[in-house]
């Protein structure tokens, strides 16, 4: 089965490379052409446009930044989708609103295609290592077709019922991740500004019950002030908005998320949107300066 992959950014690039390295017959495309070159070197075929990917692949994985990117690539609203989707299984691996996913599913199914939600939990390093966790939702047979294809990228996959169950699960996970990393960052800032040795603080944290794979990945970045992107602050802000929107739609309070959302807005406003999510430290530091 030939697999298509569209969207070769911070996450999509390493994910597609995992597929190519596992020997998956792969045809790829990206709106920025140079991002496809590592895939070409790995043995994947590079298509000239998105339509060619759909023409040549039975299953097409989409790892695109947001709803606008999906609409642009898929040509939603025009005549192209009906021809592209017929007989294809379309796998939406990015993070969008649940409402958008349901509308996308309806359009694909109306065109004679099958649809699977498969958002993933993890950032660039787990993507490179094939250690992502995938949440899948959709019609049962379509999910079971897609599930084994994800094995080179994901250490575990979970069925989450019908769409938008997988995206709601991803938003739930993201809420915890956002508050967890923001809490770690504020604790680091507190310890550092109290005159403690940051390395000692992180060693103590790592030895205790609060240590986690996330803290072990993010703590060295805080210690070294390494803001090279694993999960960009701008993307975290986007995800925070999606979680907040889903919470408001269900009449739910999200007090911790709301505080984190404000901090990420400030970090992005200070020009750090392209940096890793630990750049929320910049917003906390700015508040400290303002309070001085």
Coordinates of C-alpha atoms in Angstrom, one line a residue:
X1 CA 0.0 0.0 0.0
X2 CA 1.5 3.3 -1.0
X3 CA 1.1 6.0 1.7
X4 CA 1.0 9.7 1.0
X5 CA 2.3 12.3 3.5
X6 CA 1.6 16.0 3.3
X7 CA 3.2 18.5 5.7
X8 CA 6.9 18.1 6.5
X9 CA 7.4 20.6 9.2
X10 CA 8.9 20.3 12.7
X11 CA 6.8 17.2 13.4
X12 CA 5.8 16.0 10.0
X13 CA 9.4 15.8 8.6
X14 CA 10.7 13.4 11.2
X15 CA 7.5 11.4 11.2
X16 CA 7.7 10.9 7.4
X17 CA 11.4 10.0 7.8
X18 CA 10.4 7.2 10.2
X19 CA 8.0 5.8 7.7
X20 CA 10.6 6.0 4.9
X21 CA 13.2 4.3 7.1
X22 CA 10.8 1.5 7.8
X23 CA 10.4 0.8 4.1
X24 CA 6.9 2.2 3.7
X25 CA 6.2 3.0 0.0
X26 CA 5.9 6.8 0.5
X27 CA 5.0 9.7 -1.7
X28 CA 5.3 13.1 0.0
X29 CA 4.7 16.8 -0.7
X30 CA 5.2 20.1 1.2
X31 CA 4.3 23.6 0.4
X32 CA 7.9 24.6 1.1
X33 CA 9.7 22.3 -1.4
X34 CA 13.1 22.2 0.3
X35 CA 11.6 20.4 3.3
X36 CA 11.0 17.4 1.0
X37 CA 14.7 16.9 0.2
X38 CA 15.6 14.7 3.2
X39 CA 12.7 12.5 2.3
X40 CA 13.9 12.2 -1.3
X41 CA 17.3 11.2 0.1
X42 CA 15.6 8.6 2.3
X43 CA 13.9 7.0 -0.7
X44 CA 10.5 8.6 -0.7
X45 CA 9.0 9.9 -3.9
X46 CA 8.4 13.6 -4.0
X47 CA 5.1 14.7 -5.7
X48 CA 4.7 18.0 -7.6
X49 CA 1.6 19.0 -5.7
X50 CA -1.0 17.7 -3.2
X51 CA -3.3 16.5 -6.0
X52 CA -0.5 14.1 -7.2
X53 CA -0.2 12.7 -3.7
X54 CA -3.9 11.8 -3.7
X55 CA -3.7 10.4 -7.2
X56 CA -0.8 8.0 -6.2
X57 CA -1.6 7.0 -2.7
X58 CA -4.4 5.0 -1.1
X59 CA -3.9 6.4 2.4
X60 CA -2.9 10.1 2.8
X61 CA -1.6 11.4 6.1
X62 CA -1.9 15.1 6.8
X63 CA 0.3 16.8 9.3
X64 CA -0.5 20.4 8.7
X65 CA -0.2 23.4 11.0
X66 CA -3.8 24.6 11.2
X67 CA -7.3 24.8 9.7
X68 CA -6.2 27.4 7.1
X69 CA -3.3 25.2 5.9
X70 CA -5.6 22.2 5.6
X71 CA -8.2 24.2 3.6
X72 CA -5.5 25.6 1.3
X73 CA -3.8 22.2 0.7
X74 CA -7.1 20.3 0.3
X75 CA -8.8 23.0 -1.8
X76 CA -11.8 22.9 0.4
X77 CA -14.7 24.8 -1.0
X78 CA -13.8 24.1 -4.6
X79 CA -14.5 21.1 -7.0
X80 CA -11.1 19.4 -6.3
X81 CA -11.9 17.5 -3.1
X82 CA -14.5 15.2 -4.5
X83 CA -12.1 13.8 -7.1
X84 CA -9.2 13.7 -4.6
X85 CA -11.0 11.9 -1.8
X86 CA -13.0 9.3 -3.6
X87 CA -11.6 5.8 -2.7
X88 CA -9.0 7.3 -0.4
X89 CA -8.5 7.1 3.4
X90 CA -7.6 10.6 4.7
X91 CA -5.8 10.7 8.0
X92 CA -5.9 14.0 9.9
X93 CA -2.9 14.0 12.3
X94 CA -2.7 17.7 13.2
X95 CA -4.6 19.5 15.9
X96 CA -7.7 21.5 15.0
X97 CA -11.0 22.2 16.6
X98 CA -13.4 19.2 17.0
X99 CA -16.0 21.1 14.9
X100 CA -13.6 21.5 12.0
X101 CA -12.7 17.8 12.1
X102 CA -16.4 16.8 11.9
X103 CA -16.9 19.1 8.9
X104 CA -13.9 17.7 7.2
X105 CA -15.1 14.1 7.9
X106 CA -18.5 15.0 6.4
X107 CA -17.0 16.4 3.2
X108 CA -14.6 13.4 2.7
X109 CA -17.3 10.8 3.3
X110 CA -19.7 12.6 1.0
X111 CA -17.0 12.5 -1.7
X112 CA -16.6 8.7 -1.3
X113 CA -13.6 8.7 1.0
X114 CA -12.9 7.4 4.5
X115 CA -11.7 9.6 7.3
X116 CA -9.6 8.9 10.4
X117 CA -8.5 11.4 13.1
X118 CA -5.0 10.5 14.4
X119 CA -3.5 13.4 16.4
X120 CA -0.3 12.5 18.2
X121 CA 1.1 13.4 21.6
X122 CA 4.8 14.3 21.6
X123 CA 7.2 16.9 20.2
X124 CA 10.1 16.8 17.8
X125 CA 12.4 14.5 19.7
X126 CA 9.8 11.7 20.3
X127 CA 8.8 12.1 16.6
X128 CA 12.5 11.5 15.6
X129 CA 12.6 8.5 17.9
X130 CA 9.3 6.9 16.9
X131 CA 8.0 7.4 20.4
X132 CA 4.8 9.4 19.7
X133 CA 1.4 8.3 21.1
X134 CA -1.5 8.4 18.6
X135 CA -5.2 8.8 19.3
X136 CA -7.4 7.4 16.6
X137 CA -11.1 8.0 15.9
X138 CA -13.4 7.2 13.0
X139 CA -15.2 4.3 11.4
X140 CA -13.8 1.0 12.7
X141 CA -12.5 -0.5 9.5
X142 CA -10.8 2.7 8.5
X143 CA -9.1 3.0 11.8
X144 CA -7.8 -0.6 11.6
X145 CA -6.4 0.1 8.2
X146 CA -4.5 3.0 9.4
X147 CA -3.3 1.7 12.8
X148 CA -0.5 -0.6 11.6
X149 CA 0.8 2.2 9.3
X150 CA 1.5 4.3 12.3
X151 CA 3.8 1.8 14.0
X152 CA 7.1 3.3 12.8
X153 CA 6.1 6.7 14.3
X154 CA 4.2 5.7 17.4
X155 CA 5.0 3.5 20.4
X156 CA 1.3 3.2 21.3
X157 CA -2.0 3.9 19.6
X158 CA -5.4 4.2 21.3
X159 CA -8.9 4.0 19.8
X160 CA -11.1 6.9 20.9
X161 CA -14.4 6.0 19.3
X162 CA -16.0 8.1 16.6
X163 CA -14.7 11.6 15.5
X164 CA -14.1 14.0 17.2
X165 CA -13.1 11.7 20.1
X166 CA -9.4 11.6 19.2
X167 CA -9.2 15.4 19.0
X168 CA -11.0 15.9 22.3
X169 CA -8.6 13.4 23.8
X170 CA -5.6 15.3 22.4
X171 CA -6.9 18.6 23.7
X172 CA -7.3 17.0 27.2
X173 CA -3.7 15.8 27.0
X174 CA -2.5 19.2 25.8
X175 CA -4.2 20.9 28.7
X176 CA -2.1 18.9 31.1
X177 CA 1.1 19.4 29.1
X178 CA 0.7 23.2 28.9
X179 CA 0.0 23.5 32.6
X180 CA 2.8 21.0 33.5
X181 CA 5.5 22.8 31.4
X182 CA 4.4 26.3 32.6
X183 CA 4.6 25.1 36.2
X184 CA 8.0 23.6 35.7
X185 CA 9.2 26.9 34.1
X186 CA 7.8 29.0 37.0
X187 CA 9.4 26.7 39.6
X188 CA 12.7 27.1 37.8
X189 CA 12.4 30.8 37.7
X190 CA 11.5 30.9 41.4
X191 CA 14.5 28.8 42.4
X192 CA 16.9 30.7 40.2
X193 CA 15.8 34.1 41.5
X194 CA 16.0 32.9 45.1
X195 CA 19.7 32.4 44.5
X196 CA 19.6 28.6 44.3
X197 CA 21.9 26.7 42.0
X198 CA 19.7 25.9 39.0
X199 CA 21.5 22.6 38.4
X200 CA 21.0 21.5 42.0
X201 CA 17.3 22.4 41.8
X202 CA 16.8 20.3 38.7
X203 CA 18.8 17.4 40.2
X204 CA 16.5 17.4 43.2
X205 CA 13.5 17.6 41.0
X206 CA 14.7 14.7 38.8
X207 CA 15.4 12.5 41.9
X208 CA 11.9 13.0 43.3
X209 CA 8.3 11.9 42.4
X210 CA 7.6 14.8 40.2
X211 CA 10.2 13.8 37.6
X212 CA 8.8 12.8 34.2
X213 CA 9.9 12.3 30.6
X214 CA 8.6 15.9 30.0
X215 CA 10.6 17.4 32.9
X216 CA 13.7 15.5 31.8
X217 CA 13.3 16.9 28.3
X218 CA 12.5 20.5 29.3
X219 CA 14.7 21.0 32.4
X220 CA 18.0 21.0 30.5
X221 CA 16.6 23.5 28.1
X222 CA 15.7 25.8 30.9
X223 CA 19.1 25.3 32.6
X224 CA 21.0 26.2 29.4
X225 CA 18.4 28.8 28.2
X226 CA 18.1 26.7 25.1
X227 CA 15.1 27.9 23.2
X228 CA 15.6 25.8 20.1
X229 CA 12.2 24.5 19.0
X230 CA 10.8 21.2 20.0
X231 CA 7.2 22.4 20.4
X232 CA 6.9 26.1 19.4
X233 CA 5.4 28.6 21.8
X234 CA 3.1 29.8 19.0
X235 CA 1.8 26.3 18.4
X236 CA 1.2 25.9 22.2
X237 CA -0.7 29.2 22.1
X238 CA -2.8 27.8 19.2
X239 CA -3.5 24.6 21.1
X240 CA -4.4 26.6 24.2
X241 CA -7.0 28.5 22.2
X242 CA -8.4 25.2 20.9
X243 CA -8.7 23.8 24.4
X244 CA -10.2 27.0 25.8
X245 CA -12.7 27.1 22.9
X246 CA -13.8 23.5 23.6
X247 CA -14.1 24.2 27.3
X248 CA -16.2 27.3 26.7
X249 CA -18.4 25.3 24.2
X250 CA -19.1 22.7 26.9
X251 CA -19.6 25.3 29.6
X252 CA -16.5 24.2 31.5
X253 CA -14.1 26.3 33.6
X254 CA -10.4 26.1 32.8
X255 CA -8.7 28.3 35.4
X256 CA -5.2 26.9 35.1
X257 CA -5.3 26.9 31.3
X258 CA -6.4 30.5 31.3
X259 CA -3.4 31.7 33.3
X260 CA -1.0 29.7 31.0
X261 CA -2.8 31.0 27.9
X262 CA -2.1 34.6 29.1
X263 CA 1.5 33.8 29.6
X264 CA 2.0 32.3 26.2
X265 CA 0.2 35.2 24.6
X266 CA 2.7 37.5 26.3
X267 CA 5.7 35.3 25.3
X268 CA 4.5 35.4 21.6
X269 CA 3.8 39.1 21.9
X270 CA 7.4 39.6 23.0
X271 CA 8.6 37.9 19.8
X272 CA 9.3 34.4 21.0
X273 CA 6.6 32.5 19.2
X274 CA 9.1 30.5 17.1
X275 CA 11.1 29.4 20.1
X276 CA 10.4 26.3 22.2
X277 CA 7.5 26.4 24.7
X278 CA 9.9 26.9 27.6
X279 CA 10.2 30.4 26.2
X280 CA 7.2 31.0 28.4
X281 CA 10.0 31.8 30.8
X282 CA 10.5 35.1 28.9
X283 CA 6.9 36.2 29.9
X284 CA 7.5 35.2 33.5
X285 CA 10.7 37.1 33.6
X286 CA 9.0 40.1 32.1
X287 CA 6.4 40.0 34.8
X288 CA 9.1 39.8 37.4
X289 CA 10.8 42.9 36.0
X290 CA 7.5 44.8 35.9
X291 CA 6.8 43.9 39.6
X292 CA 10.3 45.1 40.7

